[in-house]
Coordinates of C-alpha atoms in Angstrom, one line a residue:
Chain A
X1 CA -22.8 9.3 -31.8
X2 CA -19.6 10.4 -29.5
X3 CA -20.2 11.5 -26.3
X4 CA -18.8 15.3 -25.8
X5 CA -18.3 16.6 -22.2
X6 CA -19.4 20.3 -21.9
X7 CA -16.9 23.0 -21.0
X8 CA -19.0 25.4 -18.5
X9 CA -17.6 28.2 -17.0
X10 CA -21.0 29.3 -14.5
X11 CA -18.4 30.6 -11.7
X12 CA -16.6 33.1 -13.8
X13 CA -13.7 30.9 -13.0
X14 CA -14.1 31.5 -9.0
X15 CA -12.8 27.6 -8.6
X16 CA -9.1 27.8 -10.8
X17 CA -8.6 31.3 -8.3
X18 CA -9.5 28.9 -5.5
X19 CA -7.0 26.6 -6.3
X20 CA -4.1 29.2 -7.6
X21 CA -4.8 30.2 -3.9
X22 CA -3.8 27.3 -2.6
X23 CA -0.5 27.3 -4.6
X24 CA 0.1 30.4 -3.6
X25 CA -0.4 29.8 -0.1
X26 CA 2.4 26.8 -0.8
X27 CA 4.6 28.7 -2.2
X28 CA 5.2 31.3 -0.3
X29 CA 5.4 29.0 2.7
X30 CA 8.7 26.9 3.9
X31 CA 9.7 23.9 1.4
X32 CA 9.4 20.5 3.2
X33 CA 11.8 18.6 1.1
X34 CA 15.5 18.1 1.5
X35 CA 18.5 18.0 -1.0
X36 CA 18.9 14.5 -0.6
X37 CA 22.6 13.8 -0.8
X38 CA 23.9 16.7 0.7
X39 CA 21.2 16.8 3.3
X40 CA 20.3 13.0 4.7
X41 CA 17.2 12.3 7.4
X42 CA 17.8 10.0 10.3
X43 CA 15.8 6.4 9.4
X44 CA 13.9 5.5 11.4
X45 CA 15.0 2.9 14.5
X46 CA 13.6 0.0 13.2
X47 CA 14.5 0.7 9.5
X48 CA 15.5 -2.8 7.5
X49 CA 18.5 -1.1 5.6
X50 CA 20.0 -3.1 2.9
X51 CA 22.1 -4.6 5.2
X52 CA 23.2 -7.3 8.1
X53 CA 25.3 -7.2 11.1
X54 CA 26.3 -10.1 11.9
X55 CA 27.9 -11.6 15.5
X56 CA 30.0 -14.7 15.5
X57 CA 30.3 -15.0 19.3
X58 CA 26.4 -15.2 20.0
X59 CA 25.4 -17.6 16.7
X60 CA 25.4 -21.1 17.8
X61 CA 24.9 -22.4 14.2
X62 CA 21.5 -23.3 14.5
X63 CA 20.5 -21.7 11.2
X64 CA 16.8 -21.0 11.9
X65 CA 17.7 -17.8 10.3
X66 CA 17.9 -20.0 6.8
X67 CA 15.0 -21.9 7.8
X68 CA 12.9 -18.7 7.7
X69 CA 13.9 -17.2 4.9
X70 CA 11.6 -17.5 2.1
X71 CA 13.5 -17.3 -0.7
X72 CA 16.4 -19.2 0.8
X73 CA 19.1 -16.6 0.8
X74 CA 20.7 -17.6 4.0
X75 CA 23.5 -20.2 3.5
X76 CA 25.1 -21.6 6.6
X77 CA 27.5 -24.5 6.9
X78 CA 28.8 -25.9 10.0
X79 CA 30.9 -28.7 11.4
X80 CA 31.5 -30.2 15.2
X81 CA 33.2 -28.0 17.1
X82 CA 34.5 -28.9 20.7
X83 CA 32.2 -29.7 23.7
X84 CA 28.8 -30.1 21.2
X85 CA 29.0 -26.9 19.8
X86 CA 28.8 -26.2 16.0
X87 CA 31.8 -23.9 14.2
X88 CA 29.9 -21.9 11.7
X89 CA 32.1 -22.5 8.8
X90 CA 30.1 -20.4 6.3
X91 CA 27.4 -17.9 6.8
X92 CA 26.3 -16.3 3.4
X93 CA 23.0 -13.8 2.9
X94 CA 22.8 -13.0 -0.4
X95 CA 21.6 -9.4 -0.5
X96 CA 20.7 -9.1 -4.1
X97 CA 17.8 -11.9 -3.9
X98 CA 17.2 -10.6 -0.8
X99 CA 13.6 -8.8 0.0
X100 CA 14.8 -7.5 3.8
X101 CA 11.4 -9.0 4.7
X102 CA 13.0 -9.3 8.1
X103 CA 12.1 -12.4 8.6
X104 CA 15.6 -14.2 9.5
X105 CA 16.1 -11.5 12.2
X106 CA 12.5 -12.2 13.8
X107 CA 13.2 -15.9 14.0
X108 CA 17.0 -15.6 15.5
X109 CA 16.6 -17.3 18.8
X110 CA 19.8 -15.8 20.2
X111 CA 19.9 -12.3 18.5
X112 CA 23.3 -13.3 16.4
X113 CA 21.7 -12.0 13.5
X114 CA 20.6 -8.1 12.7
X115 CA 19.6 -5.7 10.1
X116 CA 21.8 -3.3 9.2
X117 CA 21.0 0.9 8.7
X118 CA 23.0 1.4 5.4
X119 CA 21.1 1.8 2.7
X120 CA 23.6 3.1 0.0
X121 CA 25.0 -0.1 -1.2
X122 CA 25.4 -0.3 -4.9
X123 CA 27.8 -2.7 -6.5
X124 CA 29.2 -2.6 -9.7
X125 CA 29.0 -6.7 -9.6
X126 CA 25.8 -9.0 -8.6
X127 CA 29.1 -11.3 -6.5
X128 CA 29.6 -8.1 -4.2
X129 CA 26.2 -8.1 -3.2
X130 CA 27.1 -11.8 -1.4
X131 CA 27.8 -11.1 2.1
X132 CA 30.0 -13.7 3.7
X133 CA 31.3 -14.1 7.4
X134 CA 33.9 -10.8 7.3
X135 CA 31.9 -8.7 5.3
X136 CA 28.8 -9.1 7.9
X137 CA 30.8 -8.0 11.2
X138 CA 29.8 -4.8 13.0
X139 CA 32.2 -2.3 12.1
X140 CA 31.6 1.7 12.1
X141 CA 29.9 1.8 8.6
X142 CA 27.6 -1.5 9.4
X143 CA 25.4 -0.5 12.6
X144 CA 22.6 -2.5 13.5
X145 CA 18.8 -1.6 13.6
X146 CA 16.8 -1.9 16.0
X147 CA 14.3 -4.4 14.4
X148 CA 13.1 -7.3 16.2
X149 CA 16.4 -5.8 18.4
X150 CA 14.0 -3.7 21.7
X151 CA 18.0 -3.2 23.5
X152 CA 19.6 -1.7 20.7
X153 CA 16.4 0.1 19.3
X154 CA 16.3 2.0 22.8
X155 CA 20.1 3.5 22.4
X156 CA 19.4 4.8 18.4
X157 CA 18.8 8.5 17.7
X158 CA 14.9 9.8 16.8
X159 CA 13.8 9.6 13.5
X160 CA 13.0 13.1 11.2
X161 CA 9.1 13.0 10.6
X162 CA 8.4 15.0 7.8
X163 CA 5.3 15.5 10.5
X164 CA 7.2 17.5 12.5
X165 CA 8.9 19.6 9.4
X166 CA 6.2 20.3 8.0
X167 CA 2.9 20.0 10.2
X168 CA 0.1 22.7 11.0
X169 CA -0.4 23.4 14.4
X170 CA -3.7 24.3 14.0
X171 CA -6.5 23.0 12.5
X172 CA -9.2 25.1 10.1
X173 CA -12.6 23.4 10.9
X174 CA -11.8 20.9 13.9
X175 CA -11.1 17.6 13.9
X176 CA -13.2 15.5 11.7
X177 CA -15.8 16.1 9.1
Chain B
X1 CA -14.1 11.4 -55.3
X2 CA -15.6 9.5 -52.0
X3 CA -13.2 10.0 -48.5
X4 CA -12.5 6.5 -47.3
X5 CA -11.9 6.2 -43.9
X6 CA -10.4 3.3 -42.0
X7 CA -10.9 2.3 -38.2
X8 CA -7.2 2.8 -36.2
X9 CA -5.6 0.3 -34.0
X10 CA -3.7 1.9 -31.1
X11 CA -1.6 0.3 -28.7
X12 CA -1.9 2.2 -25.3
X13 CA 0.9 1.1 -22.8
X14 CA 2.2 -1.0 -21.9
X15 CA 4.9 1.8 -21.0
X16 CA 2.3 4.4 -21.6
X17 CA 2.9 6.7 -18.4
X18 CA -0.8 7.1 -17.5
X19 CA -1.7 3.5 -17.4
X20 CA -0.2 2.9 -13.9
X21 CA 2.5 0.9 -14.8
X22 CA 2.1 -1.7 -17.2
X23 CA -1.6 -2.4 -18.4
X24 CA -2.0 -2.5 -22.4
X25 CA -4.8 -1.7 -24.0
X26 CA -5.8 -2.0 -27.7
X27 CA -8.2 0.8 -29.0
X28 CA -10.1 0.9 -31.6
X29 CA -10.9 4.6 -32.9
X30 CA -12.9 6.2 -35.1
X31 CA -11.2 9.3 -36.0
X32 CA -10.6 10.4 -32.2
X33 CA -13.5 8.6 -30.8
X34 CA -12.9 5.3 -29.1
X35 CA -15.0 2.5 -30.5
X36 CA -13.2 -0.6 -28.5
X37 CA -11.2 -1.1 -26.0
X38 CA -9.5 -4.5 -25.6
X39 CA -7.1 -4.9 -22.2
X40 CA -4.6 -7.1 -22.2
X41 CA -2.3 -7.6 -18.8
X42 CA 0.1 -9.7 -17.4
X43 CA 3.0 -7.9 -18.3
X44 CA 3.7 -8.0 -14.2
X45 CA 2.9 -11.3 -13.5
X46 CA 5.4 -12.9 -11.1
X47 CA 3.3 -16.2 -10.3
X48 CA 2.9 -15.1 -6.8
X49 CA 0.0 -17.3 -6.5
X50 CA 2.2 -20.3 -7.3
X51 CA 5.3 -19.2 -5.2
X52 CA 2.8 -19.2 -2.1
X53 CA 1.9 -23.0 -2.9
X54 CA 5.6 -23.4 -1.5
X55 CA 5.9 -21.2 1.2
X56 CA 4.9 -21.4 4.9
X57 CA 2.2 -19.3 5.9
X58 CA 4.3 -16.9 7.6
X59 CA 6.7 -16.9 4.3
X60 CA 3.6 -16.1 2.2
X61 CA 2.7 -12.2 4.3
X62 CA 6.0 -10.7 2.5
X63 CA 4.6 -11.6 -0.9
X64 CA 1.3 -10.1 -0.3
X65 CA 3.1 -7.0 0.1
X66 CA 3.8 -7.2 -3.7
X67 CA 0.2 -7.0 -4.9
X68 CA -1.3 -4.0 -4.2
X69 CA 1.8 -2.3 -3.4
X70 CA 0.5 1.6 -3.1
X71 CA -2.0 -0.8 -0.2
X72 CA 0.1 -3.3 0.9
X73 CA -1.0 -2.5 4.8
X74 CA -4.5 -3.8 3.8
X75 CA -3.1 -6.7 1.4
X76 CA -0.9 -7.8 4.6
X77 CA -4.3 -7.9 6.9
X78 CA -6.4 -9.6 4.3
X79 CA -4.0 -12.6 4.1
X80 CA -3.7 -12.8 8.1
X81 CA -7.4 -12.6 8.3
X82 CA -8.1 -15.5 5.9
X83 CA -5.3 -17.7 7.9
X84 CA -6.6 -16.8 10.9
X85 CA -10.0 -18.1 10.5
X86 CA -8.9 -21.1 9.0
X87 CA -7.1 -22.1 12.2
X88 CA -8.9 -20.4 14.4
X89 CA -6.0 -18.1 15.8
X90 CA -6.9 -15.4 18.2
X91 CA -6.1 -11.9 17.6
X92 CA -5.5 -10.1 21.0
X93 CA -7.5 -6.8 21.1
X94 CA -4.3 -4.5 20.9
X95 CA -3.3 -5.4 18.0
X96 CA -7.0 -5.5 16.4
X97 CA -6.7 -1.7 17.0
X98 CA -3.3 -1.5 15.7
X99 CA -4.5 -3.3 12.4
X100 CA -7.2 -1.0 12.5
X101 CA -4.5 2.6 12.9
X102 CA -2.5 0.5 9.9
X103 CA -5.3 0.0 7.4
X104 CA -7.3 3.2 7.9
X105 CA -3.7 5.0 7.7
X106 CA -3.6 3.1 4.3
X107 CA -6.3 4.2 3.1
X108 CA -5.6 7.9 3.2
X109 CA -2.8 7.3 1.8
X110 CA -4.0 5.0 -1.0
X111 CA -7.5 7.6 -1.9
X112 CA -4.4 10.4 -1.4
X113 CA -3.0 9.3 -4.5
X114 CA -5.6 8.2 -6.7
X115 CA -7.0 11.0 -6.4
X116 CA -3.9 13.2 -7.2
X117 CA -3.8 11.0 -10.0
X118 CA -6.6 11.8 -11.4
X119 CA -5.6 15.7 -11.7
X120 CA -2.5 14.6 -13.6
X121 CA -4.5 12.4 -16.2
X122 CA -6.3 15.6 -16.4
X123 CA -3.1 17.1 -18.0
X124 CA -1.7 19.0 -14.6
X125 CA 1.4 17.5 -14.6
X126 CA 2.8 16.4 -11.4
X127 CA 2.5 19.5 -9.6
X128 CA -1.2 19.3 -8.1
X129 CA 0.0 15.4 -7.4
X130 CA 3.0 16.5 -4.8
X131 CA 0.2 17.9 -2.4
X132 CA -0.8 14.7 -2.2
X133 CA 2.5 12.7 -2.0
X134 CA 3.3 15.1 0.9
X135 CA 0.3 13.5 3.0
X136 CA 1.3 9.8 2.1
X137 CA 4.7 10.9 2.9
X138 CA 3.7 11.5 6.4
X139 CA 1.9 7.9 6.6
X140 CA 4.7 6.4 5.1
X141 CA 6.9 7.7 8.0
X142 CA 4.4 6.5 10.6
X143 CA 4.6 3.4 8.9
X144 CA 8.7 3.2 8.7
X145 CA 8.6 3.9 12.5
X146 CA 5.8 0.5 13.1
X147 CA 7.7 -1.6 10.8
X148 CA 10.9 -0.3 9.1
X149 CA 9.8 -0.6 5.9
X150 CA 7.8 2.3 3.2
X151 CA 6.3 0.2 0.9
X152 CA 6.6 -3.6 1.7
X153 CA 5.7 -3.5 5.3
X154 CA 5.4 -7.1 6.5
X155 CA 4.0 -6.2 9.2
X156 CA 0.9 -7.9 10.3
X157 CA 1.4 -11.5 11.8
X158 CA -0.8 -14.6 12.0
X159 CA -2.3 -13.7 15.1
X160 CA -1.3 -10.2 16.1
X161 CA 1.3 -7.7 14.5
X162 CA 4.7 -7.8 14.5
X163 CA 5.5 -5.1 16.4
X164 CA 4.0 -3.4 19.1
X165 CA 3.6 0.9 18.4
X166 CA 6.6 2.7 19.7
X167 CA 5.8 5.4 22.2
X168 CA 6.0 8.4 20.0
X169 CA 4.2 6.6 17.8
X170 CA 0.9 7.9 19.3
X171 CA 1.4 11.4 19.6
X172 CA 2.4 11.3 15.7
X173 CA -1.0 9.9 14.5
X174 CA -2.4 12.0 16.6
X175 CA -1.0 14.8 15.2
X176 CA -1.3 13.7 12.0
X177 CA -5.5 13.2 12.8
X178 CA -5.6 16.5 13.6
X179 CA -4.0 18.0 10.8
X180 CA -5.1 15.7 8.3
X181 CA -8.8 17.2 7.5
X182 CA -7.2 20.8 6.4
X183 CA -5.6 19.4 4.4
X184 CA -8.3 17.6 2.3
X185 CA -9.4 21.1 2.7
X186 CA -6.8 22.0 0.4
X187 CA -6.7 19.4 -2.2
X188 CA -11.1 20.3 -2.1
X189 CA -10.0 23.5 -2.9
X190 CA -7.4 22.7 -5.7
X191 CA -10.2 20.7 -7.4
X192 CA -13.9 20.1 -6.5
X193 CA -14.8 23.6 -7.7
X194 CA -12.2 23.9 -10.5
X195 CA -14.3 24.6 -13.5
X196 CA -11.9 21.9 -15.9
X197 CA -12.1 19.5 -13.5
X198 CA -16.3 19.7 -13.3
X199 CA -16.2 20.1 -17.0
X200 CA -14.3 17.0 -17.5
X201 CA -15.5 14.9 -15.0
X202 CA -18.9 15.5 -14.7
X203 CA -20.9 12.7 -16.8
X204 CA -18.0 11.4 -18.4
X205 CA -17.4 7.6 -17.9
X206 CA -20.6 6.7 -16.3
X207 CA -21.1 3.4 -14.9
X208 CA -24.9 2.5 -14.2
X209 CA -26.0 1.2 -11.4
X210 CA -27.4 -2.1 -12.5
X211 CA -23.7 -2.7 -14.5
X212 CA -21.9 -1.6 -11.2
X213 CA -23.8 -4.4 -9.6
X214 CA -23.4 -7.3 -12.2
X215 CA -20.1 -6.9 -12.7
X216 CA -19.7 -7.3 -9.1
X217 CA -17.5 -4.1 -8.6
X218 CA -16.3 -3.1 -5.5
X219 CA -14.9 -0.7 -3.1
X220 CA -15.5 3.5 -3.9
X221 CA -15.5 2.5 -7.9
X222 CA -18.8 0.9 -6.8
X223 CA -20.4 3.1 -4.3
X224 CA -19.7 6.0 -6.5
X225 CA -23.1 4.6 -8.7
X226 CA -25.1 4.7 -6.2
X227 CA -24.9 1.5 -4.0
X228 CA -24.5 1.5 -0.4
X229 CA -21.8 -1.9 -0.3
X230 CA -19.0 -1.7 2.4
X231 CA -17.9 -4.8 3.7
X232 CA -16.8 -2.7 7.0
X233 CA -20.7 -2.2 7.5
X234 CA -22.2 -5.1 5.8
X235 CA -19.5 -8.1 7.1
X236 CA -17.8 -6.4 9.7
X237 CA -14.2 -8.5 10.1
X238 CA -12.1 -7.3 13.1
X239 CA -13.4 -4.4 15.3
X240 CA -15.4 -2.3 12.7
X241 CA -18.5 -2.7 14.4
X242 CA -17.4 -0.7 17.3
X243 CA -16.8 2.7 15.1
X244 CA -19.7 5.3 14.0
X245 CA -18.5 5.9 10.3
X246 CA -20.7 6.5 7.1
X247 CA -20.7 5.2 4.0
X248 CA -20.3 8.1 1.2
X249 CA -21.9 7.1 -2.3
X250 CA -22.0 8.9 -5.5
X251 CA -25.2 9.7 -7.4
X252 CA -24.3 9.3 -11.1
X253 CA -21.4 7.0 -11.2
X254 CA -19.2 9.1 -12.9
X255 CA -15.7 9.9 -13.0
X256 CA -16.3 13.0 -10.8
X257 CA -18.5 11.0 -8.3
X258 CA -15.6 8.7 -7.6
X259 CA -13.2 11.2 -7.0
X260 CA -15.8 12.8 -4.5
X261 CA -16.2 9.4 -3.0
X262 CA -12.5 8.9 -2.4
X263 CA -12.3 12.3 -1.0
X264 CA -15.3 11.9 1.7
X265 CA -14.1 8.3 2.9
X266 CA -10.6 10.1 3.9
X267 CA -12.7 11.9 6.2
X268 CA -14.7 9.0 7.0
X269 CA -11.0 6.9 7.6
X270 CA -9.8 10.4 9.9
X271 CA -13.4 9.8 12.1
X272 CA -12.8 6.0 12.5
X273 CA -8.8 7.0 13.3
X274 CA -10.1 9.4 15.9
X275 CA -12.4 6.7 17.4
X276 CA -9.3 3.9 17.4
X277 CA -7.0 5.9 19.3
X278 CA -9.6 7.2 22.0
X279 CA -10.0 3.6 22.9
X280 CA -6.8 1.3 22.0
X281 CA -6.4 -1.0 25.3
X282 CA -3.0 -1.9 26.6
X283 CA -2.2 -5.4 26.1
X284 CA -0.2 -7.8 23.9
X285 CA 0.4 -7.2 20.2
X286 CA 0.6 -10.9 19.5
X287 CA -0.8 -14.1 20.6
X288 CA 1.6 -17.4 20.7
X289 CA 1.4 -19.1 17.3
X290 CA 3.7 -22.5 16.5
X291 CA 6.3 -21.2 14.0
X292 CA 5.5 -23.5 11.5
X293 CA 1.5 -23.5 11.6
X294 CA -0.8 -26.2 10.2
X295 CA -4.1 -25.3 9.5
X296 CA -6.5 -28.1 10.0
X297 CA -7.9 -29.2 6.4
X298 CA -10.8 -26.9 4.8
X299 CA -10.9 -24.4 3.2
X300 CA -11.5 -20.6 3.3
X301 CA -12.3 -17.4 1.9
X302 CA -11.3 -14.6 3.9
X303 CA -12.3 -10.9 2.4
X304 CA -12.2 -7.0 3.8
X305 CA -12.9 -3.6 2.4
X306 CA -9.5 -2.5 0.9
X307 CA -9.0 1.1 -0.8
X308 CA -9.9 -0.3 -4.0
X309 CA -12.6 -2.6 -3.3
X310 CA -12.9 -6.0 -2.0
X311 CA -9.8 -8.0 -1.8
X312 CA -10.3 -11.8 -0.8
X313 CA -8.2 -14.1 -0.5
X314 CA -8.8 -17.9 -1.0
X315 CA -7.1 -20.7 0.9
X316 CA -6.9 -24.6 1.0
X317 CA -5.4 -26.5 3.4
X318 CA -4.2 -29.8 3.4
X319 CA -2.6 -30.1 7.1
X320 CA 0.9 -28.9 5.8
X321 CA 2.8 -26.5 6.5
X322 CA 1.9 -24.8 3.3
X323 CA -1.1 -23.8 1.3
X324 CA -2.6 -26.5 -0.9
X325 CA -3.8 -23.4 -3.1
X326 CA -3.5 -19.6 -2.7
X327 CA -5.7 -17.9 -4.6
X328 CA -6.4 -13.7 -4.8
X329 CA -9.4 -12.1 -5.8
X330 CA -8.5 -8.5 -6.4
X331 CA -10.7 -5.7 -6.3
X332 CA -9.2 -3.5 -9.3
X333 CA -9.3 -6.4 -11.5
X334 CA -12.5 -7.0 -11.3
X335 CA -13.3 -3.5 -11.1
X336 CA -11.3 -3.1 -14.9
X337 CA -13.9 -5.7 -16.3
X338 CA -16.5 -3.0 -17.1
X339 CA -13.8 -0.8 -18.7
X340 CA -15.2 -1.0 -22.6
X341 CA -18.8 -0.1 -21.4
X342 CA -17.5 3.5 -19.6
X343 CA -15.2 4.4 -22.6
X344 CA -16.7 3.5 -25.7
X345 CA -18.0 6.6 -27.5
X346 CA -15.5 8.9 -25.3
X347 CA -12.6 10.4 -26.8
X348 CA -8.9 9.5 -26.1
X349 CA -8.3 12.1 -23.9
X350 CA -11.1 10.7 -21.8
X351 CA -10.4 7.3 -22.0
X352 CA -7.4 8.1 -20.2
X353 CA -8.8 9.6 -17.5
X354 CA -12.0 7.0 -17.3
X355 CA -9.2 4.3 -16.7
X356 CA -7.3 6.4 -14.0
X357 CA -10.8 6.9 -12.4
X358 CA -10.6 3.2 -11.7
X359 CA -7.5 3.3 -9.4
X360 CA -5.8 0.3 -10.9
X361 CA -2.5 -1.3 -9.3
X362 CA -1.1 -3.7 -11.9
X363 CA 0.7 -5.9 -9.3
X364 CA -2.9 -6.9 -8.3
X365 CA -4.2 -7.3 -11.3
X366 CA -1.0 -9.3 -12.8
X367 CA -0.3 -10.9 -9.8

């Protein structure tokens, strides 16, 4: 025997009126979303963007940042430089295996290594998603975050909250149910 | 001349767009009436349980993010938990709170959408569901200011968080605590007295008590029949004993009953919120861990109260500096187990909304 759920209309539809009122309500009110590529929000400060900045002065080589990584997307080769120091001869990040886990950038003793806030960075080919020792410098398009970074977090601007764009200042019935 | 008629075999999913990504399931019907349901997953399966076997501990937190990825928060926590009471780590009190903000946060946001889901199974497509987006929205920004991250937040750490809050971080939840309980007003509003919703909810899908109970469901899918289970009451991990919450449970187990479960422990989440940020201490966010961590051998089983039930998580150790096994127990799977006793005899129309009532994630299930 199939089982038949009962359509019952006991309010007189009082409840669908209830709800058009919401949508109503909505409607007539400010929209809270943006047109996204004309319009762009500020990430937050901390945002992992698909990125890296990268500083060749302050990395000594040591490659904890590859150590860390768990999928192993960090390649860094060295030699003997002068006066015990290491030359970093290579220092690859593959983006495209890359999760942004943030993980390398936690574990960088000497803060050589930072993620970047870019986060439109499609590439026609998977080899362009390879970022190797030029393509990782700080330049105007590739700004560090300030994750795992406290100095550089304290200089970036304030992230949009849709919060703020779109919250009630008051609240019906209180605080809490 | 005698009308023969023949059982049909329908293959729901897997890129069916109201089975939450890629679940399969093979009905049975007679005419439009279901008369067997056979799941079949592992269409997501990525072998994360392997992967972990050869990863650090730390390496293994940004993998948890990809199982229950609309709760990845409370995934994050569950894993910390279980390695933290294998080697005994301390957790300072800060960031007990903080883990606390983070999961409760998560769990609006998680009950947010299942239950806007649940009005878009219903056949209102999409637009009753953007109310509720907007809400998780707002976590997800409180979330990308903690950690940087929407989705996969790696953001709890054995022994601590990662972070400590920023200073506007406050005033948002804050804000957001306040503001949050009109809100469900509104989404009450849209639906608890909406005369399609009652008519097809009410009765349909009805999980007994008894069943709830054997097939060891969890999390609102279970309390919705009837039994008072939440492992913040009845194991209390971190600080939950310290917050006046209650435990909302449905009468009938039905589809209805969940979604009015999943509506009353947002509010429940907003009270304990309230509670947490009266009375977060000032302090450190993390206590010093060696960076590559080796658990003395044992083993444990580490669980807490997700949004979708219990999620545990197994571990062996054998002294290295990974796990010897890694092993998940995932609330939703379990929870889909007792799927061909609430739809058969329904129609398809229903069956459809019987499995959105269980709030599945497929990355958890799959794993």
């Amino acid at each position: 025997m199939p089982k038949q759920s009962k359509l019952r209309f006991n309010k007189f539809g009082s409840g669908i009126l209830k709800g058009m009122s919401v949508t109503m309500k909505n409607l007539l009110g400010r929209a809270i979303t943006t047109s996204y590529p004309e319009h762009k929000l500020v990430v937050s400060k901390r945002f992992r963007g698909n990125d890296f900045v990268w500083y060749p002065d302050k990395c000594t080589g040591c490659a904890t940042c590859a150590k860390s990584c768990p999928q192993g997307n960090v390649k860094v080769v060295t030699k003997r430089g002068e006066e015990n120091a290491y030359d970093v001869e290579t220092f690859e990040i593959d983006t495209g295996r890359c999760t942004f886990c943030g993980l390398c950038v936690e574990s960088c003793p000497y803060d050589a290594l930072c993620l970047g806030r870019e986060y439109e960075l499609a590439q026609y080919r998977r080899g362009g998603l390879v970022l190797s020792k030029k393509d990782l410098l700080e330049s105007e398009a590739r700004q560090p975050s300030g994750y795992f970074r406290p100095k550089i977090e304290k200089k970036l601007p304030k992230q949009t909250l849709l919060l703020e764009r779109a919250g009630r200042k008051k609240s019906k019935n209180g605080s809490s149910a | 001349m005698e009308v023969r008629t023949e059982p049909f075999v329908l293959n729901l999913g897997p890129h069916h767009p109201s089975t939450h990504g890629v679940f399969r399931m093979r009905v049975t019907f007679d005419g439009e009436v279901v008369t067997d349901v056979e799941p079949m997953f592992g269409y997501l399966h990525r072998g994360i349980e392997k992967l972990a076997e050869g990863r650090t501990y730390t390496q293994i937190i940004p993998l948890t993010d990809r199982l229950d990825y609309l709760a990845a928060m409370s995934n994050n926590w569950g894993y910390v938990m279980a390695v933290e009471k294998l080697a005994g780590v301390p957790v300072p009190e800060r960031a007990e709170y903080l883990r606390v903000i983070c999961g409760e946060l998560m769990r609006i946001a998680s009950h947010a959408l299942a239950t806007g889901f649940l009005i878009n199974e219903l056949g209102a497509f999409f637009t009753p569901l953007m109310y509720m987006y907007r809400e998780r929205e707002k976590i997800l920004d409180l979330f990308d200011m903690l950690c940087g991250q929407r989705l996969t937040y790696n953001y709890m750490r054995i022994g601590g968080v990662s972070h400590d809050a920023p200073p506007e971080f406050f005033p948002a939840v804050k804000q957001f605590v306040r503001e949050m309980p009109s809100y469900i007003d509104e989404y009450e509003g849209l639906i608890t007295t909406n005369e399609i919703v009652l008519s097809r909810t009410k009765g349909v899908g009805v999980l007994p008590r008894n069943l709830a109970i054997n097939a060891s469901a969890s999390g609102p899918f279970l309390r919705a029949s009837g039994v008072q289970w939440d492992l913040r009451r009845k194991d209390p991990y971190s600080i939950y004993d310290r917050f006046k919450f209650d435990i909302p449970t449905g009468q009938n187990g039905d589809v209805y009953d969940r979604y009015w479960v999943r509506i009353n422990e947002m509010r429940q989440s907003v009270r304990i919120l309230e509670q947490a940020l009266a009375d977060i201490p000032k302090g450190d966010h993390r206590s010093r861990v060696p960076h590559l961590l080796r658990p003395p051998v044992g083993e444990v089983y580490g669980h807490i109260e997700a949004p979708r039930g219990e999620l545990g998580y197994y571990l062996v150790s054998d002294n290295s500096i990974a796990p010897y096994r890694f092993h998940v127990r995932p609330a939703t799977m379990i929870n889909l187990t007792t799927l061909r006793e609430l739809a058969v005899g329904w129609k398809l129309a229903d069956l459809i909304v019987i499995f959105g009532s269980i709030d599945v994630v497929l990355g958890e299930i799959d794993r």
